[in-house]
Amino acid sequence: MPPSPTTYCGRFAPSPTGPLHFGSLVAAVASFTDARAHRGHWLLRIEDLDTRRNRPGAVDAILYTLQRAALHWDGPVTHQSSRIEHYEAALTQLRHAGLLYPCTCSRREIADSIVGMPASGEARYSGACRGRVWDSRFPRPPAWRIRTSAHPISFDDRLHGRFETPNLESSTGDFVLRRADRVIAYQLAVVVDDAASGITDVVRGADLLASTSRQVFLQRTLGLPTPSYLHVPTATNARGEKLSKQTLAAPVDNDNPAAGLWLALRFLGQQPPLDLRHAPPQDLLAWAVEHWRPSSIPRVQSASCENREPLN
Ligand code: GLU
Ligand code: ZN
């Protein structure tokens, strides 16, 4: 289908830490289906900046699983590792605006300076290094933090409604944009890339809701547009842990792609007909696009995927 005149542009942005599991498939299916239901583009971006977490072969495994599942993306695949100069340019812009400062706090010092825990469970940084200026006598390479402000940040989620962070400075604190090992932080890269690709709609797991106000803050500070957001439930195991490599989530079964898609659609509150579980995946996705009802997605931040129905 040709894109509509006001082109919706969505994306799926996996990190190549391992093969896709059910939780990442849910995010892929939700973002794909929402994009196609809007007759929009759906882009694929590999978030491979954190080289310590990348696993050899993971990119190929992810692309293969998406292809097997007929989740066909538009245009070339973007790799964040080939876009460092764009993140550095954004850092330069922020540095010229006087908003960055170097921080050499060790992990222990940062832990000692915790003065509150934001909802995300991440430690808030006290701002101990605010006002420092970099010079060549620094004991070690610094991380670079952005100076947050006390202005309220809000955004609307299509499913969860309005989110307000009355004061980012006191709730989250100044956050790292480039680590001491020079790795660009996810928060900066995602904002730069979504804007560069013209992303209008972000559909992703609700584990990233807690990051969204930082991203909206960065968009405003860098003069970039804020996309529309839809955060879908994060899949957990029976113990309530997010599916991940660490929690030993099983990879998506490439030999039975429609079965995984069918379960992902059920997880998203859609009602795919039973007989499509064994159909070619493109037939099931065509059904999903035609019958997509975002309002039926459960309004929860996470849900177990282990009490789902048996497969036959
Ligand atoms: N790379 C992130 C992940 O795998 C997703 C980032 C996003 O969608 O903004 O969880
Ligand atoms: Zn510091």
mmCIF file of C-alpha atoms and ligand atoms in Angstrom:
data_model
loop_
_atom_site.group_PDB
_atom_site.id
_atom_site.type_symbol
_atom_site.label_atom_id
_atom_site.label_comp_id
_atom_site.label_asym_id
_atom_site.label_seq_id
_atom_site.Cartn_x
_atom_site.Cartn_y
_atom_site.Cartn_z
ATOM 1 C CA MET A 1 0.000 0.000 0.000
ATOM 2 C CA PRO A 2 1.370 3.470 -0.761
ATOM 3 C CA PRO A 3 1.983 5.696 2.242
ATOM 4 C CA SER A 4 -0.689 8.248 3.054
ATOM 5 C CA PRO A 5 0.080 11.953 2.395
ATOM 6 C CA THR A 6 0.871 12.761 6.018
ATOM 7 C CA THR A 7 3.263 9.907 6.333
ATOM 8 C CA TYR A 8 3.265 8.002 9.559
ATOM 9 C CA CYS A 9 6.761 6.726 10.218
ATOM 10 C CA GLY A 10 7.341 4.084 12.872
ATOM 11 C CA ARG A 11 10.294 1.957 13.829
ATOM 12 C CA PHE A 12 11.513 -1.119 15.647
ATOM 13 C CA ALA A 13 14.807 -0.635 17.460
ATOM 14 C CA PRO A 14 16.186 -3.881 18.895
ATOM 15 C CA SER A 15 19.507 -4.104 20.724
ATOM 16 C CA PRO A 16 21.601 -7.011 19.382
ATOM 17 C CA THR A 17 22.131 -8.604 22.777
ATOM 18 C CA GLY A 18 20.786 -11.936 21.510
ATOM 19 C CA PRO A 19 18.057 -13.389 19.277
ATOM 20 C CA LEU A 20 14.529 -11.983 19.472
ATOM 21 C CA HIS A 21 12.398 -13.443 22.265
ATOM 22 C CA PHE A 22 8.657 -13.203 22.805
ATOM 23 C CA GLY A 23 8.949 -9.777 24.504
ATOM 24 C CA SER A 24 10.835 -8.200 21.610
ATOM 25 C CA LEU A 25 8.471 -9.889 19.132
ATOM 26 C CA VAL A 26 5.556 -8.148 20.878
ATOM 27 C CA ALA A 27 7.228 -4.752 20.349
ATOM 28 C CA ALA A 28 7.981 -5.626 16.717
ATOM 29 C CA VAL A 29 4.416 -6.785 16.003
ATOM 30 C CA ALA A 30 2.838 -3.783 17.737
ATOM 31 C CA SER A 31 5.001 -1.210 15.950
ATOM 32 C CA PHE A 32 4.689 -2.987 12.587
ATOM 33 C CA THR A 33 0.924 -3.403 12.766
ATOM 34 C CA ASP A 34 0.308 0.147 13.962
ATOM 35 C CA ALA A 35 2.498 1.516 11.136
ATOM 36 C CA ARG A 36 0.834 -0.577 8.427
ATOM 37 C CA ALA A 37 -2.664 0.157 9.764
ATOM 38 C CA HIS A 38 -1.775 3.851 9.293
ATOM 39 C CA ARG A 39 -0.367 3.047 5.846
ATOM 40 C CA GLY A 40 2.953 4.277 7.170
ATOM 41 C CA HIS A 41 6.609 3.345 6.945
ATOM 42 C CA TRP A 42 8.220 0.950 9.383
ATOM 43 C CA LEU A 43 11.973 1.303 9.818
ATOM 44 C CA LEU A 44 14.485 -0.988 11.466
ATOM 45 C CA ARG A 45 17.287 0.384 13.626
ATOM 46 C CA ILE A 46 19.897 -1.758 15.330
ATOM 47 C CA GLU A 47 20.832 -0.203 18.675
ATOM 48 C CA ASP A 48 24.372 -1.525 18.898
ATOM 49 C CA LEU A 49 26.170 1.274 20.767
ATOM 50 C CA ASP A 50 26.794 -0.645 23.963
ATOM 51 C CA THR A 51 29.482 -2.874 22.526
ATOM 52 C CA ARG A 52 29.916 -4.807 25.774
ATOM 53 C CA ARG A 53 26.342 -6.086 25.471
ATOM 54 C CA ASN A 54 26.384 -6.879 21.733
ATOM 55 C CA ARG A 55 26.540 -10.582 20.879
ATOM 56 C CA PRO A 56 28.140 -11.920 17.696
ATOM 57 C CA GLY A 57 25.539 -13.139 15.221
ATOM 58 C CA ALA A 58 22.659 -11.399 17.000
ATOM 59 C CA VAL A 59 22.001 -8.894 14.202
ATOM 60 C CA ASP A 60 21.728 -11.640 11.582
ATOM 61 C CA ALA A 61 19.528 -13.696 13.899
ATOM 62 C CA ILE A 62 17.177 -10.736 14.466
ATOM 63 C CA LEU A 63 16.909 -9.954 10.732
ATOM 64 C CA TYR A 64 16.277 -13.613 9.936
ATOM 65 C CA THR A 65 13.500 -13.930 12.525
ATOM 66 C CA LEU A 66 11.808 -10.753 11.251
ATOM 67 C CA GLN A 67 11.977 -12.005 7.673
ATOM 68 C CA ARG A 68 10.632 -15.439 8.604
ATOM 69 C CA ALA A 69 7.733 -13.709 10.360
ATOM 70 C CA ALA A 70 7.015 -11.507 7.294
ATOM 71 C CA LEU A 71 7.772 -8.411 9.378
ATOM 72 C CA HIS A 72 9.280 -6.645 6.366
ATOM 73 C CA TRP A 73 10.816 -3.251 7.072
ATOM 74 C CA ASP A 74 11.191 -0.297 4.711
ATOM 75 C CA GLY A 75 14.507 1.004 3.435
ATOM 76 C CA PRO A 76 17.988 0.197 4.658
ATOM 77 C CA VAL A 77 18.664 -1.022 8.200
ATOM 78 C CA THR A 78 20.265 1.698 10.365
ATOM 79 C CA HIS A 79 23.087 0.768 12.729
ATOM 80 C CA GLN A 80 23.723 3.234 15.514
ATOM 81 C CA SER A 81 27.417 2.313 15.513
ATOM 82 C CA SER A 82 27.744 4.025 12.123
ATOM 83 C CA ARG A 83 26.113 7.258 13.308
ATOM 84 C CA ILE A 84 28.478 8.378 16.086
ATOM 85 C CA GLU A 85 29.239 11.721 14.408
ATOM 86 C CA HIS A 86 25.561 12.696 14.682
ATOM 87 C CA TYR A 87 25.492 12.020 18.417
ATOM 88 C CA GLU A 88 28.772 13.922 18.832
ATOM 89 C CA ALA A 89 27.234 16.863 16.961
ATOM 90 C CA ALA A 90 24.307 16.890 19.377
ATOM 91 C CA LEU A 91 26.764 16.782 22.298
ATOM 92 C CA THR A 92 28.637 19.754 20.813
ATOM 93 C CA GLN A 93 25.369 21.675 20.505
ATOM 94 C CA LEU A 94 24.577 20.978 24.170
ATOM 95 C CA ARG A 95 28.125 21.820 25.260
ATOM 96 C CA HIS A 96 27.950 25.186 23.477
ATOM 97 C CA ALA A 97 24.690 25.857 25.280
ATOM 98 C CA GLY A 98 26.536 25.279 28.575
ATOM 99 C CA LEU A 99 24.426 22.266 29.448
ATOM 100 C CA LEU A 100 27.062 19.530 29.725
ATOM 101 C CA TYR A 101 29.507 18.910 32.507
ATOM 102 C CA PRO A 102 32.136 16.237 33.109
ATOM 103 C CA CYS A 103 31.599 13.769 35.917
ATOM 104 C CA THR A 104 34.275 11.487 37.283
ATOM 105 C CA CYS A 105 32.274 10.061 40.145
ATOM 106 C CA SER A 106 32.986 6.385 40.535
ATOM 107 C CA ARG A 107 30.096 3.980 40.714
ATOM 108 C CA ARG A 108 30.528 3.953 44.467
ATOM 109 C CA GLU A 109 30.404 7.716 44.722
ATOM 110 C CA ILE A 110 27.299 7.768 42.591
ATOM 111 C CA ALA A 111 25.665 5.125 44.802
ATOM 112 C CA ASP A 112 26.641 7.181 47.877
ATOM 113 C CA SER A 113 25.020 10.245 46.416
ATOM 114 C CA ILE A 114 21.646 8.675 45.875
ATOM 115 C CA VAL A 115 19.157 11.055 47.375
ATOM 116 C CA GLY A 116 16.012 9.458 46.079
ATOM 117 C CA MET A 117 14.837 6.697 43.834
ATOM 118 C CA PRO A 118 12.720 7.649 40.831
ATOM 119 C CA ALA A 119 9.855 5.358 39.822
ATOM 120 C CA SER A 120 12.096 3.579 37.343
ATOM 121 C CA GLY A 121 14.226 2.267 40.186
ATOM 122 C CA GLU A 122 17.323 3.927 38.745
ATOM 123 C CA ALA A 123 19.485 5.910 41.098
ATOM 124 C CA ARG A 124 19.164 9.662 40.997
ATOM 125 C CA TYR A 125 22.461 11.490 40.609
ATOM 126 C CA SER A 126 23.008 14.219 43.183
ATOM 127 C CA GLY A 127 24.697 16.644 40.804
ATOM 128 C CA ALA A 128 27.968 16.536 42.769
ATOM 129 C CA CYS A 129 30.029 17.474 39.693
ATOM 130 C CA ARG A 130 27.785 20.322 38.505
ATOM 131 C CA GLY A 131 29.909 23.340 37.844
ATOM 132 C CA ARG A 132 33.034 21.332 37.020
ATOM 133 C CA VAL A 133 34.913 22.231 33.885
ATOM 134 C CA TRP A 134 37.054 19.763 32.049
ATOM 135 C CA ASP A 135 40.811 20.264 31.924
ATOM 136 C CA SER A 136 43.746 18.027 31.124
ATOM 137 C CA ARG A 137 44.463 17.357 34.817
ATOM 138 C CA PHE A 138 41.339 15.237 35.170
ATOM 139 C CA PRO A 139 42.230 12.006 36.944
ATOM 140 C CA ARG A 140 40.414 9.868 34.403
ATOM 141 C CA PRO A 141 38.212 10.344 31.325
ATOM 142 C CA PRO A 142 34.909 11.824 32.461
ATOM 143 C CA ALA A 143 31.354 10.850 31.704
ATOM 144 C CA TRP A 144 29.338 13.768 30.359
ATOM 145 C CA ARG A 145 26.072 14.645 32.038
ATOM 146 C CA ILE A 146 23.344 17.018 31.000
ATOM 147 C CA ARG A 147 22.147 19.641 33.435
ATOM 148 C CA THR A 148 18.441 19.007 33.903
ATOM 149 C CA SER A 149 16.013 21.708 34.897
ATOM 150 C CA ALA A 150 13.087 22.101 37.224
ATOM 151 C CA HIS A 151 10.625 22.716 34.392
ATOM 152 C CA PRO A 152 7.780 20.211 34.127
ATOM 153 C CA ILE A 153 7.954 17.677 31.303
ATOM 154 C CA SER A 154 4.801 16.046 30.028
ATOM 155 C CA PHE A 155 3.793 13.826 27.150
ATOM 156 C CA ASP A 156 0.710 11.911 26.111
ATOM 157 C CA ASP A 157 0.783 8.187 25.634
ATOM 158 C CA ARG A 158 -1.915 6.899 23.282
ATOM 159 C CA LEU A 159 -2.752 4.075 25.663
ATOM 160 C CA HIS A 160 -1.814 5.335 29.120
ATOM 161 C CA GLY A 161 -2.771 8.991 28.741
ATOM 162 C CA ARG A 162 -0.847 11.932 30.138
ATOM 163 C CA PHE A 163 2.459 11.548 31.962
ATOM 164 C CA GLU A 164 3.756 14.486 33.967
ATOM 165 C CA THR A 165 7.194 14.816 35.445
ATOM 166 C CA PRO A 166 6.823 17.974 37.527
ATOM 167 C CA ASN A 167 10.567 18.343 38.070
ATOM 168 C CA LEU A 168 13.112 16.254 36.186
ATOM 169 C CA GLU A 169 15.964 17.754 38.167
ATOM 170 C CA SER A 170 14.670 16.514 41.504
ATOM 171 C CA SER A 171 13.199 13.219 40.288
ATOM 172 C CA THR A 172 15.715 11.857 37.784
ATOM 173 C CA GLY A 173 18.594 14.268 38.146
ATOM 174 C CA ASP A 174 21.313 15.067 35.633
ATOM 175 C CA PHE A 175 21.835 12.033 33.434
ATOM 176 C CA VAL A 176 24.749 10.693 31.421
ATOM 177 C CA LEU A 177 24.835 11.310 27.659
ATOM 178 C CA ARG A 178 28.300 9.916 27.062
ATOM 179 C CA ARG A 179 29.900 7.400 29.363
ATOM 180 C CA ALA A 180 33.509 7.545 30.514
ATOM 181 C CA ASP A 181 34.299 4.730 28.062
ATOM 182 C CA ARG A 182 32.989 7.082 25.317
ATOM 183 C CA VAL A 183 29.875 5.008 24.663
ATOM 184 C CA ILE A 184 26.954 7.277 23.740
ATOM 185 C CA ALA A 185 23.994 6.794 26.070
ATOM 186 C CA TYR A 186 20.786 5.285 24.714
ATOM 187 C CA GLN A 187 18.774 8.376 25.774
ATOM 188 C CA LEU A 188 20.738 10.643 23.444
ATOM 189 C CA ALA A 189 21.035 8.241 20.516
ATOM 190 C CA VAL A 190 17.335 7.404 20.450
ATOM 191 C CA VAL A 191 16.356 11.085 20.345
ATOM 192 C CA VAL A 192 18.854 11.988 17.618
ATOM 193 C CA ASP A 193 17.910 8.960 15.511
ATOM 194 C CA ASP A 194 14.148 9.245 15.819
ATOM 195 C CA ALA A 195 14.396 12.860 14.643
ATOM 196 C CA ALA A 196 16.858 12.084 11.825
ATOM 197 C CA SER A 197 14.593 9.310 10.502
ATOM 198 C CA GLY A 198 11.464 11.454 10.725
ATOM 199 C CA ILE A 199 9.810 9.066 13.193
ATOM 200 C CA THR A 200 6.292 10.305 13.933
ATOM 201 C CA ASP A 201 5.162 7.396 16.118
ATOM 202 C CA VAL A 202 7.110 5.422 18.696
ATOM 203 C CA VAL A 203 5.485 2.108 19.643
ATOM 204 C CA ARG A 204 7.579 0.123 22.149
ATOM 205 C CA GLY A 205 7.561 -1.704 25.461
ATOM 206 C CA ALA A 206 6.338 0.048 28.594
ATOM 207 C CA ASP A 207 9.657 -0.641 30.314
ATOM 208 C CA LEU A 208 10.749 2.499 28.428
ATOM 209 C CA LEU A 209 7.967 4.708 29.824
ATOM 210 C CA ALA A 210 10.322 5.745 32.619
ATOM 211 C CA SER A 211 12.860 6.970 30.019
ATOM 212 C CA THR A 212 10.397 8.965 27.971
ATOM 213 C CA SER A 213 10.448 12.168 30.016
ATOM 214 C CA ARG A 214 14.254 12.294 29.692
ATOM 215 C CA GLN A 215 13.851 11.841 25.948
ATOM 216 C CA VAL A 216 11.204 14.561 25.702
ATOM 217 C CA PHE A 217 13.500 16.853 27.722
ATOM 218 C CA LEU A 218 16.343 16.178 25.262
ATOM 219 C CA GLN A 219 14.062 16.746 22.259
ATOM 220 C CA ARG A 220 13.050 20.154 23.614
ATOM 221 C CA THR A 221 16.609 21.081 24.507
ATOM 222 C CA LEU A 222 17.918 20.108 21.067
ATOM 223 C CA GLY A 223 14.970 21.702 19.236
ATOM 224 C CA LEU A 224 13.729 18.356 17.885
ATOM 225 C CA PRO A 225 10.093 17.289 17.473
ATOM 226 C CA THR A 226 8.419 14.970 19.981
ATOM 227 C CA PRO A 227 6.812 11.939 18.335
ATOM 228 C CA SER A 228 3.572 10.353 19.442
ATOM 229 C CA TYR A 229 4.049 7.505 21.949
ATOM 230 C CA LEU A 230 2.309 4.185 22.479
ATOM 231 C CA HIS A 231 3.811 1.943 25.146
ATOM 232 C CA VAL A 232 2.599 -1.641 25.022
ATOM 233 C CA PRO A 233 2.811 -4.069 27.960
ATOM 234 C CA THR A 234 6.215 -5.583 28.612
ATOM 235 C CA ALA A 235 6.142 -9.373 28.613
ATOM 236 C CA THR A 236 7.353 -11.003 31.812
ATOM 237 C CA ASN A 237 7.874 -14.581 32.903
ATOM 238 C CA ALA A 238 5.766 -16.159 35.645
ATOM 239 C CA ARG A 239 8.056 -14.571 38.278
ATOM 240 C CA GLY A 240 7.251 -11.117 36.910
ATOM 241 C CA GLU A 241 10.736 -10.607 35.446
ATOM 242 C CA LYS A 242 11.031 -8.884 32.076
ATOM 243 C CA LEU A 243 11.888 -11.389 29.347
ATOM 244 C CA SER A 244 15.525 -10.909 28.413
ATOM 245 C CA LYS A 245 18.743 -12.718 27.804
ATOM 246 C CA GLN A 246 19.446 -12.460 31.543
ATOM 247 C CA THR A 247 16.161 -14.158 32.451
ATOM 248 C CA LEU A 248 16.876 -16.845 29.829
ATOM 249 C CA ALA A 249 13.903 -16.028 27.603
ATOM 250 C CA ALA A 250 13.504 -18.553 24.795
ATOM 251 C CA PRO A 251 14.240 -17.309 21.270
ATOM 252 C CA VAL A 252 11.341 -16.953 18.819
ATOM 253 C CA ASP A 253 10.726 -20.225 16.940
ATOM 254 C CA ASN A 254 11.714 -19.530 13.337
ATOM 255 C CA ASP A 255 10.129 -22.783 12.177
ATOM 256 C CA ASN A 256 6.688 -21.751 13.303
ATOM 257 C CA PRO A 257 6.491 -17.986 12.759
ATOM 258 C CA ALA A 258 2.686 -17.628 12.685
ATOM 259 C CA ALA A 259 2.349 -19.290 16.102
ATOM 260 C CA GLY A 260 4.565 -16.659 17.749
ATOM 261 C CA LEU A 261 2.843 -13.811 15.915
ATOM 262 C CA TRP A 262 -0.559 -15.153 16.929
ATOM 263 C CA LEU A 263 0.449 -15.250 20.605
ATOM 264 C CA ALA A 264 1.948 -11.762 20.357
ATOM 265 C CA LEU A 265 -1.332 -10.447 18.919
ATOM 266 C CA ARG A 266 -3.297 -12.140 21.721
ATOM 267 C CA PHE A 267 -0.898 -10.618 24.244
ATOM 268 C CA LEU A 268 -1.724 -7.241 22.663
ATOM 269 C CA GLY A 269 -5.450 -7.822 23.259
ATOM 270 C CA GLN A 270 -6.273 -8.582 19.621
ATOM 271 C CA GLN A 271 -8.532 -11.503 18.646
ATOM 272 C CA PRO A 272 -6.894 -13.307 15.717
ATOM 273 C CA PRO A 273 -8.943 -16.281 14.442
ATOM 274 C CA LEU A 274 -7.684 -19.661 15.649
ATOM 275 C CA ASP A 275 -7.146 -21.047 12.166
ATOM 276 C CA LEU A 276 -4.575 -18.362 11.363
ATOM 277 C CA ARG A 277 -2.124 -19.866 13.875
ATOM 278 C CA HIS A 278 -0.845 -22.152 11.164
ATOM 279 C CA ALA A 279 -1.372 -19.801 8.212
ATOM 280 C CA PRO A 280 1.503 -18.158 6.340
ATOM 281 C CA PRO A 281 2.685 -15.289 8.560
ATOM 282 C CA GLN A 282 1.844 -12.677 5.924
ATOM 283 C CA ASP A 283 -1.824 -13.786 6.038
ATOM 284 C CA LEU A 284 -1.953 -13.435 9.806
ATOM 285 C CA LEU A 285 -0.289 -9.997 9.627
ATOM 286 C CA ALA A 286 -2.742 -8.890 6.909
ATOM 287 C CA TRP A 287 -5.571 -9.852 9.273
ATOM 288 C CA ALA A 288 -3.847 -7.988 12.121
ATOM 289 C CA VAL A 289 -3.401 -4.794 10.092
ATOM 290 C CA GLU A 290 -7.004 -4.817 8.935
ATOM 291 C CA HIS A 291 -8.410 -5.495 12.427
ATOM 292 C CA TRP A 292 -5.869 -3.560 14.515
ATOM 293 C CA ARG A 293 -7.501 -2.081 17.619
ATOM 294 C CA PRO A 294 -4.932 -0.245 19.751
ATOM 295 C CA SER A 295 -7.709 0.545 22.242
ATOM 296 C CA SER A 296 -7.904 -3.195 23.049
ATOM 297 C CA ILE A 297 -4.288 -3.378 24.213
ATOM 298 C CA PRO A 298 -4.272 -4.046 27.978
ATOM 299 C CA ARG A 299 -3.582 -0.825 29.881
ATOM 300 C CA VAL A 300 -0.886 -2.319 32.065
ATOM 301 C CA GLN A 301 2.847 -1.812 32.083
ATOM 302 C CA SER A 302 3.686 -5.508 32.185
ATOM 303 C CA ALA A 303 1.975 -8.867 31.930
ATOM 304 C CA SER A 304 3.040 -12.477 32.206
ATOM 305 C CA CYS A 305 3.169 -14.328 28.916
ATOM 306 C CA GLU A 306 3.314 -17.735 30.566
ATOM 307 C CA ASN A 307 -0.355 -18.356 31.217
ATOM 308 C CA ARG A 308 -1.059 -18.101 27.505
ATOM 309 C CA GLU A 309 -3.072 -20.729 25.734
ATOM 310 C CA PRO A 310 -1.559 -23.969 24.434
ATOM 311 C CA LEU A 311 -0.697 -24.092 20.802
ATOM 312 C CA ASN A 312 -3.010 -26.625 19.123
HETATM 313 N N1 GLU B 1 16.837 -0.774 21.979
HETATM 314 C C1 GLU B 1 15.787 -0.742 22.965
HETATM 315 C C2 GLU B 1 15.506 -2.148 23.459
HETATM 316 O O1 GLU B 1 15.906 -3.087 22.852
HETATM 317 C C3 GLU B 1 14.505 -0.148 22.426
HETATM 318 C C4 GLU B 1 14.597 1.323 22.319
HETATM 319 C C5 GLU B 1 13.326 2.036 21.849
HETATM 320 O O2 GLU B 1 12.433 1.424 21.261
HETATM 321 O O3 GLU B 1 13.291 3.249 22.066
HETATM 322 O O4 GLU B 1 14.872 -2.320 24.469
HETATM 323 ZN ZN ZN B 2 30.056 13.348 39.351
#
